[in-house]
XYZ file of C-alpha atoms in Angstrom:
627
model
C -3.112 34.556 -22.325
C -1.950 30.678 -22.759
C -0.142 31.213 -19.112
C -2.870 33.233 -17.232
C -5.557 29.908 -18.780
C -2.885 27.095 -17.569
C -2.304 29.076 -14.125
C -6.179 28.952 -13.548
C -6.205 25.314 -14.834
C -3.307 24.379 -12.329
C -5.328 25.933 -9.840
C -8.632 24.820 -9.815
C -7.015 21.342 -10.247
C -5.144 21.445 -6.848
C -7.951 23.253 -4.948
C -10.313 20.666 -5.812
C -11.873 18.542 -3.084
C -10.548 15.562 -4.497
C -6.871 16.801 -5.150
C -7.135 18.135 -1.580
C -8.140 14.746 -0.410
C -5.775 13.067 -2.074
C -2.875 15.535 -0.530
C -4.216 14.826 2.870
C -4.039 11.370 2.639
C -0.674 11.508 1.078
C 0.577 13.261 4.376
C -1.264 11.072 6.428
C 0.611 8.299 4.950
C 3.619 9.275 5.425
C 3.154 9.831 9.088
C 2.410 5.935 8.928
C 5.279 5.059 7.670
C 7.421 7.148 9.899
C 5.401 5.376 12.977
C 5.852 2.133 11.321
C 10.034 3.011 11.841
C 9.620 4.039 15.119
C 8.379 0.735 16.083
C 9.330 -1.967 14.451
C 11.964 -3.151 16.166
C 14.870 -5.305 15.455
C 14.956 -7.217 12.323
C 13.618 -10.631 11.267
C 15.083 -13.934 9.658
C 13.949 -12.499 6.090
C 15.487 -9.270 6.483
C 18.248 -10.379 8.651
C 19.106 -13.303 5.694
C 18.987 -10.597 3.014
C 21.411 -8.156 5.120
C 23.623 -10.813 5.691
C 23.855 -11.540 2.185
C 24.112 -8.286 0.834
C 27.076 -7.662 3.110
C 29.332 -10.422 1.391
C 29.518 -8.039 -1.292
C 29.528 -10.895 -3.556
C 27.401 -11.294 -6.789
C 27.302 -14.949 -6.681
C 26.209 -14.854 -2.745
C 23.737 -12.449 -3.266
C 21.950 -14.871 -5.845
C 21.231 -17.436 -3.268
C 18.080 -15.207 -1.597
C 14.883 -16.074 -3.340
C 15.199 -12.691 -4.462
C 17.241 -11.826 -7.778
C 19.983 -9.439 -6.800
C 18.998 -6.487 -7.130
C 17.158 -5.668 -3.591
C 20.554 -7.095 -1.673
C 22.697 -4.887 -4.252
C 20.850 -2.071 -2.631
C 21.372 -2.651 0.460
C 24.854 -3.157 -0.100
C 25.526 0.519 -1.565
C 23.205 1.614 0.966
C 25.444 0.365 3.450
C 28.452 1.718 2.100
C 26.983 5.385 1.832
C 25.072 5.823 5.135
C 27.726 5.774 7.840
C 25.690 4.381 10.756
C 25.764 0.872 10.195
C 22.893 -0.068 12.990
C 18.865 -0.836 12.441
C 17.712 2.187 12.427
C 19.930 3.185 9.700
C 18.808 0.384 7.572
C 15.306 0.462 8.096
C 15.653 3.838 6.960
C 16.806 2.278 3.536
C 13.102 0.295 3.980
C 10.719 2.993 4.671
C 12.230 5.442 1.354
C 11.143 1.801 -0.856
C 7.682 2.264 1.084
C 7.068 6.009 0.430
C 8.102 5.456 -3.250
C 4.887 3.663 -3.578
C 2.596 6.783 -2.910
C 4.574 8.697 -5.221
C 4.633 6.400 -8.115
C 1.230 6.343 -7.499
C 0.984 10.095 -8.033
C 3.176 9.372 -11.079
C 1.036 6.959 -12.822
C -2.319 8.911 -12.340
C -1.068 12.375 -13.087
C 0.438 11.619 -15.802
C -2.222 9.497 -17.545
C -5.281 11.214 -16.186
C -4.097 14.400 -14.651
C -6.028 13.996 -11.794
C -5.120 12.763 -8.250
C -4.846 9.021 -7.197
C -7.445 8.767 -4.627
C -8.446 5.764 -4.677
C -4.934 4.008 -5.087
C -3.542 5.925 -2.248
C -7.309 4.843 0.105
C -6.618 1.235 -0.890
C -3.527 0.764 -1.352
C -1.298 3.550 0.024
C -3.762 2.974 3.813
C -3.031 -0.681 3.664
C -1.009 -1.729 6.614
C 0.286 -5.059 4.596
C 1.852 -2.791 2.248
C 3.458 -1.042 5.432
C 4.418 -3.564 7.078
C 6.047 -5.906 4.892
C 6.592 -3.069 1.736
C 9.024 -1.241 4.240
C 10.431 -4.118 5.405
C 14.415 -5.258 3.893
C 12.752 -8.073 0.929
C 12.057 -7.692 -2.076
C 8.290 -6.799 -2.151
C 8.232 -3.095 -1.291
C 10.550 -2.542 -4.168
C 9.022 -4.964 -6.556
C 5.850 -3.244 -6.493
C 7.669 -0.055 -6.847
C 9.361 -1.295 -9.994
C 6.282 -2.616 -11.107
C 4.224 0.445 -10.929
C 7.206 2.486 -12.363
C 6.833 -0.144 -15.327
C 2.865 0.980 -15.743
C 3.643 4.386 -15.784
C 6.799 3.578 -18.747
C 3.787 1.696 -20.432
C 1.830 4.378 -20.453
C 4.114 7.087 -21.953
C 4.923 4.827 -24.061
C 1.344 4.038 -25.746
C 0.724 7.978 -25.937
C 4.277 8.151 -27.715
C 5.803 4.534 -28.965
C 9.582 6.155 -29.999
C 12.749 4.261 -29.327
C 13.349 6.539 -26.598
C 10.486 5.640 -24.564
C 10.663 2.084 -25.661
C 14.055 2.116 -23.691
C 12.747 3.993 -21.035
C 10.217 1.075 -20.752
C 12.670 -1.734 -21.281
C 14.913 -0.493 -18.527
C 11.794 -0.275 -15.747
C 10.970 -3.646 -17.303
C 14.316 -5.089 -16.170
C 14.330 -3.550 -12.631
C 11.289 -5.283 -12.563
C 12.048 -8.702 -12.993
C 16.037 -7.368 -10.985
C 13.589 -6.928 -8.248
C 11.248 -10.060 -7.702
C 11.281 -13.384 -10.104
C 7.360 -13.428 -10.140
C 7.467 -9.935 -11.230
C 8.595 -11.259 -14.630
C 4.679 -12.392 -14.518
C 3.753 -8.960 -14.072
C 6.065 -7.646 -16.776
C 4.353 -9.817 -19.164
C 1.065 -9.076 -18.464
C 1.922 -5.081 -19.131
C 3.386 -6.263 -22.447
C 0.230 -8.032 -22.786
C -1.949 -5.271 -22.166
C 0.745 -2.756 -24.313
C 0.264 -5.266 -27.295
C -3.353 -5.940 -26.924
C -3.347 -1.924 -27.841
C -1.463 -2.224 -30.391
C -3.173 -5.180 -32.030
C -6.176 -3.401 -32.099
C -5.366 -0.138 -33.980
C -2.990 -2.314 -35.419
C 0.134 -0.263 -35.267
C 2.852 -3.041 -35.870
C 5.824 -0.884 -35.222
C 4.632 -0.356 -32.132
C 3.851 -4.423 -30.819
C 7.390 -4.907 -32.703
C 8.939 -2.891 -29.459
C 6.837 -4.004 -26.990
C 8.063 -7.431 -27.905
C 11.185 -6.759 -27.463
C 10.794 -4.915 -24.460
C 9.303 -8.514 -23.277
C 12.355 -10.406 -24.464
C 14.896 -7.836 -23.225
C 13.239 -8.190 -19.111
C 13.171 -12.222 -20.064
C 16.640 -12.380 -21.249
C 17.876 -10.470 -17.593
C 16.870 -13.827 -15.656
C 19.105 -15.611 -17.379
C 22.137 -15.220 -15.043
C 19.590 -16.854 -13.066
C 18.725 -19.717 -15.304
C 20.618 -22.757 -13.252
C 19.606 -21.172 -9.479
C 15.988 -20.731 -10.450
C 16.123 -24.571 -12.663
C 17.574 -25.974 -9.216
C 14.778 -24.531 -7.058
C 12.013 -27.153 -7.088
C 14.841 -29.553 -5.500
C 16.584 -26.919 -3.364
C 13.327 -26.011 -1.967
C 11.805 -29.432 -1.876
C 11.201 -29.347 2.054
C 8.794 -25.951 1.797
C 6.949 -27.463 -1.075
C 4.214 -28.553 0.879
C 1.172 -28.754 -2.250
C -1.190 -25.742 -3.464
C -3.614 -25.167 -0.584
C -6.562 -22.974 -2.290
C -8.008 -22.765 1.309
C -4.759 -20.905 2.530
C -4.282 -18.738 -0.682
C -8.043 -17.422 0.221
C -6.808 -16.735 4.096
C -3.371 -14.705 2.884
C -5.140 -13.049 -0.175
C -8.128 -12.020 2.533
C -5.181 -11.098 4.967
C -3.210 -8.803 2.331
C -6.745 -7.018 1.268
C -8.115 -6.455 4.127
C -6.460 -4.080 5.778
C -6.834 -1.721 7.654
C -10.434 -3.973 7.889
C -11.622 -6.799 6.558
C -14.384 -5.503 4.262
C -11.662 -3.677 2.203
C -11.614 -7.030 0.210
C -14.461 -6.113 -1.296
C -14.135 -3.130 -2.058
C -10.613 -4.057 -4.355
C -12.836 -7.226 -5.912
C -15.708 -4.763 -6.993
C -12.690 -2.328 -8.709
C -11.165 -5.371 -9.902
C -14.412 -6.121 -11.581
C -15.625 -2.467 -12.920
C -12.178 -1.941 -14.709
C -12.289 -5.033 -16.425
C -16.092 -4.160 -17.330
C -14.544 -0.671 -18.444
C -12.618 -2.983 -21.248
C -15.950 -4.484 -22.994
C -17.468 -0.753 -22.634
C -14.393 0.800 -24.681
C -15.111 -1.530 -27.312
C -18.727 -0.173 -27.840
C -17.739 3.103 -27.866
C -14.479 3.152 -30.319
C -12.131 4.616 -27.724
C -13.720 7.268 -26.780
C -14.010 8.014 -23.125
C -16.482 6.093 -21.354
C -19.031 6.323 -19.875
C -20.373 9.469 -21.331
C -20.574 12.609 -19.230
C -23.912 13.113 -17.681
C -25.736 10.575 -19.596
C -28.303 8.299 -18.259
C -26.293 5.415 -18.369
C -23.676 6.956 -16.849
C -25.839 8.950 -13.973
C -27.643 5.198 -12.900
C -24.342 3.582 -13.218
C -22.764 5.600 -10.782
C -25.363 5.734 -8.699
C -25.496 1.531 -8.696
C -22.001 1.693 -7.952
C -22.239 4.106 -5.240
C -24.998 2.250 -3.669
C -23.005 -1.167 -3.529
C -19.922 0.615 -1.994
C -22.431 2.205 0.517
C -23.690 -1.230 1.360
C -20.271 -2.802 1.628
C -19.425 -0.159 3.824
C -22.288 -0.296 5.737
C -20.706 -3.906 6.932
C -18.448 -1.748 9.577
C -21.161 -0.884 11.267
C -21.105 -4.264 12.965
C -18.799 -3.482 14.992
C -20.344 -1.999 18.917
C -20.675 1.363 18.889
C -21.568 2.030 15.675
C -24.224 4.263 14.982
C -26.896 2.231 13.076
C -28.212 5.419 11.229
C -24.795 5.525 9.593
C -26.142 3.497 6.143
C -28.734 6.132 6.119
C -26.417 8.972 5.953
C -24.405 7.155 3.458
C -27.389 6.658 1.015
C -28.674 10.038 1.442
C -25.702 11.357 0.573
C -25.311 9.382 -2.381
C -28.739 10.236 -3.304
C -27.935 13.959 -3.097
C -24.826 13.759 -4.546
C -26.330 12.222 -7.896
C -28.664 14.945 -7.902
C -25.807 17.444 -9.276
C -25.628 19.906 -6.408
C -22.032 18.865 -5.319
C -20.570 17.976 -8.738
C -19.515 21.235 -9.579
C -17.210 20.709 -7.110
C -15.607 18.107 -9.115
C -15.185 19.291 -12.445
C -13.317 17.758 -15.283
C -9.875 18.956 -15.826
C -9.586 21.301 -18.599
C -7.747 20.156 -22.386
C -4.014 21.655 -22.228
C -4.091 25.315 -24.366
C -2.250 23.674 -27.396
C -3.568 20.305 -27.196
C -1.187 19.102 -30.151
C 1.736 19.506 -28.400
C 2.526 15.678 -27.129
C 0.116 13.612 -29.698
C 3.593 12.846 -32.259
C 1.792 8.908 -32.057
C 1.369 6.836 -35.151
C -1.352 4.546 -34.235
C -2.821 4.229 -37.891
C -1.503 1.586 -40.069
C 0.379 1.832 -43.230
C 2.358 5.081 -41.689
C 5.842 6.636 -40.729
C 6.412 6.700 -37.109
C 7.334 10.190 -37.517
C 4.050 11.478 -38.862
C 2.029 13.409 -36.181
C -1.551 12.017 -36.245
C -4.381 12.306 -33.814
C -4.360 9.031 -31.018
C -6.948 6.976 -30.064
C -9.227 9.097 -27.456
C -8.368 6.754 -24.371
C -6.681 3.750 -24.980
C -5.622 3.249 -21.061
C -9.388 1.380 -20.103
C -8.148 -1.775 -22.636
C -4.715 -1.560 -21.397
C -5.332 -1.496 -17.697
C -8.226 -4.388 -18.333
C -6.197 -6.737 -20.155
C -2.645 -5.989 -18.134
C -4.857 -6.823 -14.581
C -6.744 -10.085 -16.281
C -3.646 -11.577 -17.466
C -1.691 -10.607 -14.194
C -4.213 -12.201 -12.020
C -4.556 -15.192 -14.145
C -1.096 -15.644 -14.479
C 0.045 -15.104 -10.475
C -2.909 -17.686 -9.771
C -0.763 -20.412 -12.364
C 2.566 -19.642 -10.414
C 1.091 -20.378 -7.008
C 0.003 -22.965 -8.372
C 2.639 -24.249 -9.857
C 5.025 -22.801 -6.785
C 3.476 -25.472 -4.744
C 4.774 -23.076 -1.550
C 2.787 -22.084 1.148
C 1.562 -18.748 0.317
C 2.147 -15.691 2.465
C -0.392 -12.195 2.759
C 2.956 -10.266 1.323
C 3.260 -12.118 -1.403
C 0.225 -10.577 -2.785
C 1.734 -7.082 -2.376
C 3.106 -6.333 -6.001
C -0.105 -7.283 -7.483
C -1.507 -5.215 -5.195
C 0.379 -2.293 -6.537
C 0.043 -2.980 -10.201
C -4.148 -3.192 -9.591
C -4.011 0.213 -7.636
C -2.556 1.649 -10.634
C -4.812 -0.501 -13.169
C -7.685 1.227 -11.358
C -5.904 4.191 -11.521
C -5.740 4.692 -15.267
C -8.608 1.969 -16.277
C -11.699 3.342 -13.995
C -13.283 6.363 -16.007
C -12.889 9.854 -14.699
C -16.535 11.529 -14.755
C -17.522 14.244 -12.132
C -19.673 11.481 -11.291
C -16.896 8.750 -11.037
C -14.266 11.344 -9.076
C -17.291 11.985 -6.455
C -18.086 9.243 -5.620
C -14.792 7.895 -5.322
C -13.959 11.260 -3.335
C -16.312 9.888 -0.500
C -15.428 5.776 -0.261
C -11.938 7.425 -0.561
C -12.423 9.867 2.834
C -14.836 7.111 4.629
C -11.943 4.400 4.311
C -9.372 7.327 5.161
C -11.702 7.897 8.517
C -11.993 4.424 9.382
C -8.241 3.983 8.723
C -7.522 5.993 11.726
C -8.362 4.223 14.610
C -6.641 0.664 13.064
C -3.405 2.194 13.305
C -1.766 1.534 16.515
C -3.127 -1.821 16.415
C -1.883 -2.720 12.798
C 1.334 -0.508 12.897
C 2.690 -0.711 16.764
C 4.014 -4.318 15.954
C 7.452 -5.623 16.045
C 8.898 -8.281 13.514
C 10.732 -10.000 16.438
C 11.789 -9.971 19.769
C 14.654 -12.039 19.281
C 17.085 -8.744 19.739
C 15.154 -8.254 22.899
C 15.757 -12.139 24.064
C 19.404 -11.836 22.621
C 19.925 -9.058 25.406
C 18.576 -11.117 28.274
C 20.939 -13.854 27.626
C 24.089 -11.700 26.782
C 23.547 -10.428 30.595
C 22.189 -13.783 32.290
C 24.563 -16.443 30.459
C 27.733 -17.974 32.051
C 30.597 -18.594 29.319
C 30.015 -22.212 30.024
C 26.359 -22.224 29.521
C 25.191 -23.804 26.593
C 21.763 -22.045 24.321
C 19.226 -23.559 22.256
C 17.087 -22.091 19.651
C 14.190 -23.532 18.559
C 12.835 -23.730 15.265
C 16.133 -23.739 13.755
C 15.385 -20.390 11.178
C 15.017 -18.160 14.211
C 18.435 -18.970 14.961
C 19.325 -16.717 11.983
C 17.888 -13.492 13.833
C 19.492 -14.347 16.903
C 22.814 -15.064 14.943
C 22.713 -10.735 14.187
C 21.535 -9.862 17.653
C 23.713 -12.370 20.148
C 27.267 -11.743 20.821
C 27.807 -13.152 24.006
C 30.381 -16.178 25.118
C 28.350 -19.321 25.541
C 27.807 -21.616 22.959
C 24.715 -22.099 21.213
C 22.825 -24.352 18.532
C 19.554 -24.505 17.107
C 17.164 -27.573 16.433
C 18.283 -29.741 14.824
C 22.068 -28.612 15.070
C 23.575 -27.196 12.114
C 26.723 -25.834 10.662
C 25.371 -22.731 9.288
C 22.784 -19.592 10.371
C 23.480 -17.166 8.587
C 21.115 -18.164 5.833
C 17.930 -20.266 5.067
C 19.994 -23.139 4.914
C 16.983 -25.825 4.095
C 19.696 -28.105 1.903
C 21.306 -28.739 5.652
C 18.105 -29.329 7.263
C 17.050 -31.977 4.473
C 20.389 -33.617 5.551
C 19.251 -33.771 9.127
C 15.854 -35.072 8.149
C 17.625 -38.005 6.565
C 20.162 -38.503 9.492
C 18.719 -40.902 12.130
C 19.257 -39.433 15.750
C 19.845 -36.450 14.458
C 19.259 -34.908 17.886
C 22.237 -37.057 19.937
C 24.795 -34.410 19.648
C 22.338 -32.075 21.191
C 21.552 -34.578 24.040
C 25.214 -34.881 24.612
C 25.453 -31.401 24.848
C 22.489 -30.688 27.012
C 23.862 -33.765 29.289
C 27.748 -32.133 29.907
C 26.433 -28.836 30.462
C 23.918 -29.929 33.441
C 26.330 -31.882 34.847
C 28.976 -29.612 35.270
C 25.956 -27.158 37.066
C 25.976 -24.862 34.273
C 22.587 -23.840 32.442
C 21.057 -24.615 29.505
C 18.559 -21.594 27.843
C 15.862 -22.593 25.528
C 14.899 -19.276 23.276
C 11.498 -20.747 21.741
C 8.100 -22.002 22.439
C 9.118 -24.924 24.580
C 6.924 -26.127 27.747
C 7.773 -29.521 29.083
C 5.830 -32.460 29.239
C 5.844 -35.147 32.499
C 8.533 -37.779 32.183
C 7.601 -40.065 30.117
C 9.427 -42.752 27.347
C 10.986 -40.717 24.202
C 9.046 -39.740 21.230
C 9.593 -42.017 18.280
C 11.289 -40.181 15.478
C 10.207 -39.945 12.402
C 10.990 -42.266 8.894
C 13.507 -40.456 6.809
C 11.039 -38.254 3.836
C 9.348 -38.404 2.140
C 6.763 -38.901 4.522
C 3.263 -40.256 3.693
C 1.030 -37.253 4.174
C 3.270 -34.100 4.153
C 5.863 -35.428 2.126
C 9.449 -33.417 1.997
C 7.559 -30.981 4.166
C 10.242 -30.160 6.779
C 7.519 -28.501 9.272
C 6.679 -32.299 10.822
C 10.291 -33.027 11.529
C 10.334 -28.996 13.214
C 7.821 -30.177 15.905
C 9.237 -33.996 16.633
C 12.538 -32.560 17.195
C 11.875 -30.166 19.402
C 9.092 -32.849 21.516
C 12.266 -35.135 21.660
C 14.059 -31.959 22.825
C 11.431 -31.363 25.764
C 10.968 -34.832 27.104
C 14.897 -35.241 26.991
C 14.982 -32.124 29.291
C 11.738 -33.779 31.149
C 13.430 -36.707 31.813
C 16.963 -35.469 33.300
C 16.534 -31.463 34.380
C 16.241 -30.453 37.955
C 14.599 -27.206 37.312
C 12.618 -25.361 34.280
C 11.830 -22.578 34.597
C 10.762 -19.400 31.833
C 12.919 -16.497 32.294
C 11.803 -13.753 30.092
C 8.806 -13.179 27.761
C 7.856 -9.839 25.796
C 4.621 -9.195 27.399
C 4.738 -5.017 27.031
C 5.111 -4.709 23.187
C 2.881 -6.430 20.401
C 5.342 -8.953 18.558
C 5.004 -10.856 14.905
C 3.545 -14.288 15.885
C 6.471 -15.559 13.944
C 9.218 -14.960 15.884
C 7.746 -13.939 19.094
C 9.425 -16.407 21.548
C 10.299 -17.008 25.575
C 13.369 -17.529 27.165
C 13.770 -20.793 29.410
C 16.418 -21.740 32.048
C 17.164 -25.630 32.789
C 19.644 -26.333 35.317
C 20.342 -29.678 37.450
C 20.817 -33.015 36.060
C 19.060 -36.530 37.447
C 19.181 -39.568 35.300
C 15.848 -40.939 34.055
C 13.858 -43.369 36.249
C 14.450 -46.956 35.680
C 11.105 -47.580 34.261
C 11.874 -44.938 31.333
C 15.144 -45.916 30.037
């Protein structure tokens, strides 16, 4: 009897409409991650730094990413196991990372709620920033893996606080922090969240662990201690100052896709679960709200409403039907009304459910005494674990200083999806309604894909190709800025010589300590002139890979003071765009002929390293009047 009543359980579980949902978009994302391999391309400086790194096969070279080791580690053994050592093969590597994501999404809210993460795989698992940059060779896609991996430990743990989950938890925590430094944030605001449980049914044995689970994570950085202690000096040129203007753009940028309003939609979850933390206290742990009460009914419907009005906003767009907020209300209306909730119904208790509540959350007792748990502690755990992680990622920006990227907002990303996911109550009302924002985002999902997703990171392997067929041994190739030059250091392997601006001795890495030296050099761009001079004198070319158009002839550009500079300080973007105007009016001055050679024009490219390719060839000295 106990089988035949879990069978039908399983059952009516998966052939709900939300489980069903959630299934459909889980295949649906997967096909987006398999077109996001198909077209992506070549790789970028990022990637092609970490690659390059991970390929020493050295601990101690590994450590100079930004990353901690453990992302370049895995590319490393993933190099030695898959025998094709080309893109393809390695972006293979990057999409797995990505696709983990859904499934430790599946993880987190299965195991905790036993129902289906809809709403973490509509807004999170459908959001092309996670795509694009979590399948991508950093650190982030596996960061925010880690991290959710971490909730999910968290929350085994809290239904059963042994040693053996304690390690279990301790061991994700490390990966963690392995993963991505600022996910050491994270890790403490799970603690935080773990311990704010604890404190409150004051079970001291079990905040004991969850310290050291804290300490453990902490104490794995410290390999790192002198790199990360160096950082604010080694990285002096990119500190360019907290810019709360540009935070809002990237954090807008991360959210809001695959459209804009989406940022709403994660600020109005963002606020409900935290909400769901002051309604857990009225209640005493039991599960909130309650099931078909008033408060619960108008609560719902409130919510519904304001999602249906958010959504409303992509009607604005031309051909829209305007009728389509009408239909949205009227289905909310209806669905409140009970006639499609028994669709949705709660999932039924397990048939012995004593068999996994061995928990000792009552004081004064042995941890191996089997006692009842607190009905639902996950709505204070997910509450305070978001709050603190919010807070605290808004101090290390911050504090950072850097400019701030959308994909830097990725693991926090992942660790609200999940928050949401085990925070936001699960009522037939609740699953409902978000069963429909859930399909509506899936639907309007669809048509951003090929603009979102057909995008390559660079076109520098395309570029590479052009001059590998076009350039003379003798010819003589510039790359401007000078951190492209580290994607066209993979892709180029032809015989003429090449440089970037300003010159340096190294591109295989983000070498910033060597551009700081060139910011301090005065004429730092002579040996380039001397170059460019020999080469068009001899009739050979020189080929500009870059964003480079020339201006008349004219007198040389003054160059700038050594840093730190008035305004931008060590900022090495100023010094970027004076070298390479000294660059142009030096080929102004003394070129015959300019000419671009080559631009991607057919394929969508990253803004970032989406370049031309320029031919100069002839030499004429400058008029009198310039020199």
């Amino acid at each position: 009897m106990p089988a035949i009543q879990n069978k039908s359980r399983w059952k009516s579980l998966l052939c709900s409409p939300d489980c069903l949902l959630a299934l459909a978009l889980t295949a649906f994302v997967i096909l987006l991650h398999i077109y996001f391999l198909l077209h992506a391309g070549g790789f970028w400086r990022d990637e092609v730094n970490l690659i390059d790194l991970a390929n020493t096969h050295s601990f101690s070279q590994m450590e100079r990413d930004s990353f901690p080791i453990l992302m370049p580690l895995l590319v490393s053994i993933w190099s030695a196991i898959v025998p094709a050592h080309n893109d393809f093969a390695l972006r293979i590597l990057g999409v797995l990372i990505g696709l983990g994501i859904p499934a430790a999404l599946w993880l987190v809210a299965w195991r905790v709620r036993r129902s289906p993460p809809v709403l973490g795989l509509a807004l999170l698992a459908l959001n092309f920033t996670l795509i694009l940059y979590g399948d991508s060779l950093r650190g982030y896609g596996l960061g925010s893996l880690t991290i959710m991996l971490t909730i999910a430990a968290a929350c085994a743990f809290l239904k059963n606080p042994n040693w053996p989950r304690t390690i279990i938890l301790a061991v994700s925590a490390v990966l963690s922090v392995q993963a991505l430094y600022q996910n050491a944030l994270f890790i403490a605001a799970i603690c935080g969240g773990a311990w704010a449980v604890c404190r409150l049914e004051k079970n001291w044995a079990a905040a004991v662990k969850i310290f050291v689970v804290a300490v453990v994570s902490a104490a794995s950085l410290l390999p790192y201690f002198a790199q990360i202690a160096s950082l604010p000096n080694a990285s002096v040129s990119l500190r360019s100052g907290f810019d709360p203007q540009l935070v809002h753009i990237n954090l807008d940028n991360a959210l809001g896709l695959p459209l804009e309003q989406y940022v709403w939609i994660w600020v109005a979850f963002g606020l409900i679960t935290l909400a769901c933390v002051l309604a857990s206290f009225g209640v005493k742990w039991r599960t909130f709200p309650i099931e078909n009460s008033p408060v619960t009914r108008r609560t719902v419907v409130g919510m519904a409403l304001a999602s249906a009005f958010g959504i409303s906003c992509f009607t604005a767009s031309s051909g829209t039907p305007w009728f389509f907020f009408l239909l949205i209300i009227a289905a909310v209306i209806y669905l409140d009304s009970g006639h499609w909730l028994k669709y949705f119904p709660l999932p039924a208790p397990p048939v012995n459910p004593t068999a996994d509540r061995s928990i000792n959350w009552a004081p004064n007792k042995t941890e191996n005494q089997s006692i009842k748990p607190p009905d639902d502690p996950y709505p204070l755990f997910a509450g305070v674990t978001l709050f603190i992680a919010v807070a605290a990622f808004a101090g290390f920006l911050w504090y950072a200083a850097l400019p701030t990227e959308s994909w830097y907002f990725i693991p926090l990303m992942a660790l609200a999806a999940a928050c949401f996911e085990i925070g936001l109550p699960r009522t037939m009302h609740t699953r409902a309604a978000i069963f429909g924002l859930a399909l509506m985002a899936a639907l309007m999902a669809v048509p951003a894909v090929r603009g979102s997703l057909d995008r390559r990171f660079t076109n520098l392997d395309l570029i590479a190709d052009q001059v590998v067929a076009q350039a003379a041994p003798d010819d003589f190739i510039l790359v401007s800025p000078w951190y492209d030059g580290i994607t066209f250091n993979r892709y180029y392997h032809g015989p003429a010589a090449w440089d970037t601006i300003p010159p340096l001795a190294d591109h295989g890495s983000h070498r910033y300590d060597l551009v700081l030296d060139e910011m301090k050099t005065p004429g730092a761009m002579q040996p380039l002139y001397d170059k460019i001079s020999a080469t068009l004198r001899a009739g050979h070319r020189v080929w500009i890979i870059g964003q480079m158009d020339l201006p008349k002839p004219g007198p040389m550009p003054d160059a700038l003071a050594s840093p730190p500079l008035p305004s931008t300080g060590w900022a090495d973007r100023p010094y970027d765009i004076a070298w390479q105007k000294q660059v142009a009016q030096f080929l102004a001055n003394h070129c015959a002929n300019y000419n671009m050679v080559y631009q991607t024009t057919n394929q969508s490219v990253n803004f970032s390293e989406c370049l031309k390719l320029y031919a100069a060839t002839g030499w004429h000295d400058s008029p009198e009047n310039l020199k």
